[in-house]
């Protein structure tokens, strides 16, 4: 699909994660003075197991919370062509370009444990670094009561 891009600013939005209502606007602003922008210290929340973790990725953003300029498309295509690892975000963030990382506001939460195929990242296999959230307080704090209710109800209804 990269060959079909017609705009200078590109936002990665994954269909299984949560995005703040202002995500697009805020990411476009953050991309105004750089080639690559993203939210570091990614938070993963496993809805099925009610566990969460804040990653320590201080020097890069996860792909789900990355925005870039179209001039990086050739580099991204090269990163995708390498088969040694599926984690193209790591290769993209190693580029020597103008970058901007932020952690002052949480615009994206990586949701895990949802129905469908299990992903490849560490968030899909929670380990000892995850914290329990038995009463959903952390999820509510991260995404707000209204959005959290959607996921809480999926769990209560046995859909996850």
mmCIF file of C-alpha atoms in Angstrom:
data_model
loop_
_atom_site.group_PDB
_atom_site.id
_atom_site.type_symbol
_atom_site.label_atom_id
_atom_site.label_comp_id
_atom_site.label_asym_id
_atom_site.label_seq_id
_atom_site.Cartn_x
_atom_site.Cartn_y
_atom_site.Cartn_z
ATOM 1 C CA UNK A 1 0.000 0.000 0.000
ATOM 2 C CA UNK A 2 2.977 2.341 0.421
ATOM 3 C CA UNK A 3 3.135 2.890 -3.322
ATOM 4 C CA UNK A 4 -0.365 4.388 -3.171
ATOM 5 C CA UNK A 5 0.427 7.053 -0.558
ATOM 6 C CA UNK A 6 -0.367 10.522 -1.890
ATOM 7 C CA UNK A 7 0.272 12.698 1.157
ATOM 8 C CA UNK A 8 3.382 13.899 2.943
ATOM 9 C CA UNK A 9 2.335 12.952 6.481
ATOM 10 C CA UNK A 10 1.517 9.331 7.282
ATOM 11 C CA UNK A 11 0.107 8.007 10.550
ATOM 12 C CA UNK A 12 0.193 4.364 11.509
ATOM 13 C CA UNK A 13 -3.133 3.382 13.042
ATOM 14 C CA UNK A 14 -3.615 -0.263 13.930
ATOM 15 C CA UNK A 15 -7.143 -1.603 14.109
ATOM 16 C CA UNK A 16 -6.705 -3.427 17.409
ATOM 17 C CA UNK A 17 -5.393 -0.590 19.568
ATOM 18 C CA UNK A 18 -7.030 2.325 21.367
ATOM 19 C CA UNK A 19 -6.501 5.889 20.137
ATOM 20 C CA UNK A 20 -7.405 9.113 21.873
ATOM 21 C CA UNK A 21 -10.034 11.158 19.967
ATOM 22 C CA UNK A 22 -7.369 13.824 19.277
ATOM 23 C CA UNK A 23 -4.745 11.309 18.092
ATOM 24 C CA UNK A 24 -4.712 12.381 14.442
ATOM 25 C CA UNK A 25 -4.659 16.097 15.212
ATOM 26 C CA UNK A 26 -1.922 15.785 17.858
ATOM 27 C CA UNK A 27 0.265 13.496 15.736
ATOM 28 C CA UNK A 28 -0.007 15.830 12.753
ATOM 29 C CA UNK A 29 1.155 18.684 15.004
ATOM 30 C CA UNK A 30 4.046 16.653 16.382
ATOM 31 C CA UNK A 31 5.149 15.757 12.862
ATOM 32 C CA UNK A 32 5.261 19.418 11.811
ATOM 33 C CA UNK A 33 8.979 19.890 12.532
ATOM 34 C CA UNK A 34 10.441 16.416 12.002
ATOM 35 C CA UNK A 35 10.427 13.387 9.715
ATOM 36 C CA UNK A 36 9.494 10.777 12.317
ATOM 37 C CA UNK A 37 7.362 11.233 15.426
ATOM 38 C CA UNK A 38 5.932 8.925 18.021
ATOM 39 C CA UNK A 39 4.943 8.186 21.574
ATOM 40 C CA UNK A 40 7.580 6.320 23.553
ATOM 41 C CA UNK A 41 7.122 4.373 26.791
ATOM 42 C CA UNK A 42 4.373 2.368 25.127
ATOM 43 C CA UNK A 43 1.640 0.996 27.353
ATOM 44 C CA UNK A 44 0.235 -2.452 26.656
ATOM 45 C CA UNK A 45 -3.015 -3.565 28.226
ATOM 46 C CA UNK A 46 -4.062 -7.212 27.967
ATOM 47 C CA UNK A 47 -7.851 -7.034 28.196
ATOM 48 C CA UNK A 48 -8.388 -10.796 28.423
ATOM 49 C CA UNK A 49 -6.113 -11.130 31.452
ATOM 50 C CA UNK A 50 -6.595 -7.640 32.931
ATOM 51 C CA UNK A 51 -2.860 -7.018 33.007
ATOM 52 C CA UNK A 52 -0.857 -3.985 31.918
ATOM 53 C CA UNK A 53 2.705 -2.869 31.477
ATOM 54 C CA UNK A 54 4.581 0.261 30.528
ATOM 55 C CA UNK A 55 7.461 -0.523 28.198
ATOM 56 C CA UNK A 56 10.826 1.150 28.609
ATOM 57 C CA UNK A 57 11.275 2.045 24.929
ATOM 58 C CA UNK A 58 12.742 5.486 25.550
ATOM 59 C CA UNK A 59 14.527 5.792 22.200
ATOM 60 C CA UNK A 60 11.732 4.685 19.869
ATOM 61 C CA UNK A 61 7.979 4.341 19.501
ATOM 62 C CA UNK A 62 6.020 1.201 18.733
ATOM 63 C CA UNK A 63 4.721 1.096 15.171
ATOM 64 C CA UNK A 64 1.106 1.599 16.321
ATOM 65 C CA UNK A 65 2.031 5.072 17.596
ATOM 66 C CA UNK A 66 4.379 6.241 14.864
ATOM 67 C CA UNK A 67 3.939 8.966 12.257
ATOM 68 C CA UNK A 68 6.360 9.786 9.461
ATOM 69 C CA UNK A 69 6.851 11.828 6.329
ATOM 70 C CA UNK A 70 6.527 10.248 2.899
ATOM 71 C CA UNK A 71 10.232 10.705 2.199
ATOM 72 C CA UNK A 72 10.812 7.791 4.610
ATOM 73 C CA UNK A 73 8.719 5.378 2.524
ATOM 74 C CA UNK A 74 11.767 3.920 0.692
ATOM 75 C CA UNK A 75 13.440 3.242 4.054
ATOM 76 C CA UNK A 76 10.273 1.652 5.394
ATOM 77 C CA UNK A 77 10.000 -0.547 2.299
ATOM 78 C CA UNK A 78 13.584 -1.719 2.862
ATOM 79 C CA UNK A 79 12.807 -2.397 6.535
ATOM 80 C CA UNK A 80 9.776 -4.469 5.514
ATOM 81 C CA UNK A 81 11.822 -6.456 2.984
ATOM 82 C CA UNK A 82 14.279 -7.653 5.627
ATOM 83 C CA UNK A 83 13.115 -11.000 6.927
ATOM 84 C CA UNK A 84 15.352 -11.260 10.005
ATOM 85 C CA UNK A 85 12.659 -9.676 12.156
ATOM 86 C CA UNK A 86 9.058 -8.570 11.748
ATOM 87 C CA UNK A 87 9.645 -5.523 13.939
ATOM 88 C CA UNK A 88 9.964 -2.838 11.269
ATOM 89 C CA UNK A 89 9.378 -0.125 13.873
ATOM 90 C CA UNK A 90 12.792 -0.799 15.441
ATOM 91 C CA UNK A 91 14.507 -0.436 12.070
ATOM 92 C CA UNK A 92 12.571 2.707 11.209
ATOM 93 C CA UNK A 93 13.524 4.406 14.480
ATOM 94 C CA UNK A 94 17.224 3.659 13.877
ATOM 95 C CA UNK A 95 17.244 5.926 10.821
ATOM 96 C CA UNK A 96 19.339 9.074 10.997
ATOM 97 C CA UNK A 97 16.472 11.547 10.459
ATOM 98 C CA UNK A 98 14.835 14.354 12.412
ATOM 99 C CA UNK A 99 12.883 12.531 15.142
ATOM 100 C CA UNK A 100 10.518 13.603 17.866
ATOM 101 C CA UNK A 101 9.486 11.335 20.720
ATOM 102 C CA UNK A 102 6.969 12.336 23.352
ATOM 103 C CA UNK A 103 5.546 10.833 26.511
ATOM 104 C CA UNK A 104 3.748 13.844 27.967
ATOM 105 C CA UNK A 105 0.341 12.533 26.937
ATOM 106 C CA UNK A 106 -0.932 9.045 26.190
ATOM 107 C CA UNK A 107 -2.615 9.093 22.798
ATOM 108 C CA UNK A 108 -2.428 5.353 22.153
ATOM 109 C CA UNK A 109 -2.675 2.197 24.238
ATOM 110 C CA UNK A 110 -1.676 -1.134 22.727
ATOM 111 C CA UNK A 111 -4.591 -3.451 23.453
ATOM 112 C CA UNK A 112 -3.795 -7.153 23.640
ATOM 113 C CA UNK A 113 -5.703 -10.343 24.392
ATOM 114 C CA UNK A 114 -8.563 -9.530 22.057
ATOM 115 C CA UNK A 115 -10.350 -12.053 19.808
ATOM 116 C CA UNK A 116 -8.531 -13.123 16.679
ATOM 117 C CA UNK A 117 -5.031 -14.176 15.822
ATOM 118 C CA UNK A 118 -2.435 -13.641 18.528
ATOM 119 C CA UNK A 119 0.130 -11.024 17.599
ATOM 120 C CA UNK A 120 3.901 -11.423 17.563
ATOM 121 C CA UNK A 121 4.890 -8.817 20.140
ATOM 122 C CA UNK A 122 5.664 -9.312 23.822
ATOM 123 C CA UNK A 123 2.333 -7.743 24.737
ATOM 124 C CA UNK A 124 0.486 -10.821 23.538
ATOM 125 C CA UNK A 125 2.335 -13.066 25.993
ATOM 126 C CA UNK A 126 2.320 -11.219 29.305
ATOM 127 C CA UNK A 127 4.994 -12.184 31.786
ATOM 128 C CA UNK A 128 6.274 -11.152 35.185
ATOM 129 C CA UNK A 129 6.638 -7.479 34.247
ATOM 130 C CA UNK A 130 2.867 -7.050 33.959
ATOM 131 C CA UNK A 131 0.740 -5.588 36.728
ATOM 132 C CA UNK A 132 -2.686 -6.846 37.649
ATOM 133 C CA UNK A 133 -5.767 -4.652 37.213
ATOM 134 C CA UNK A 134 -8.581 -6.764 38.719
ATOM 135 C CA UNK A 135 -11.020 -3.856 39.070
ATOM 136 C CA UNK A 136 -10.183 -2.203 35.730
ATOM 137 C CA UNK A 137 -8.882 0.977 37.423
ATOM 138 C CA UNK A 138 -5.792 1.246 35.204
ATOM 139 C CA UNK A 139 -7.749 0.688 31.990
ATOM 140 C CA UNK A 140 -10.252 3.378 33.023
ATOM 141 C CA UNK A 141 -7.382 5.732 33.887
ATOM 142 C CA UNK A 142 -5.751 5.113 30.500
ATOM 143 C CA UNK A 143 -8.713 5.350 28.137
ATOM 144 C CA UNK A 144 -11.595 6.781 30.157
ATOM 145 C CA UNK A 145 -14.700 5.182 31.608
ATOM 146 C CA UNK A 146 -16.824 5.192 28.455
ATOM 147 C CA UNK A 147 -14.237 3.499 26.249
ATOM 148 C CA UNK A 148 -13.191 1.125 29.045
ATOM 149 C CA UNK A 149 -16.816 0.008 29.443
ATOM 150 C CA UNK A 150 -16.751 -1.355 25.903
ATOM 151 C CA UNK A 151 -13.847 -3.699 26.715
ATOM 152 C CA UNK A 152 -15.125 -4.535 30.201
ATOM 153 C CA UNK A 153 -18.440 -5.596 28.696
ATOM 154 C CA UNK A 154 -16.729 -7.754 26.069
ATOM 155 C CA UNK A 155 -14.977 -9.586 28.886
ATOM 156 C CA UNK A 156 -18.159 -9.892 30.997
ATOM 157 C CA UNK A 157 -20.050 -11.263 27.985
ATOM 158 C CA UNK A 158 -17.363 -13.920 27.444
ATOM 159 C CA UNK A 159 -16.354 -12.558 24.037
ATOM 160 C CA UNK A 160 -12.700 -12.418 25.104
#
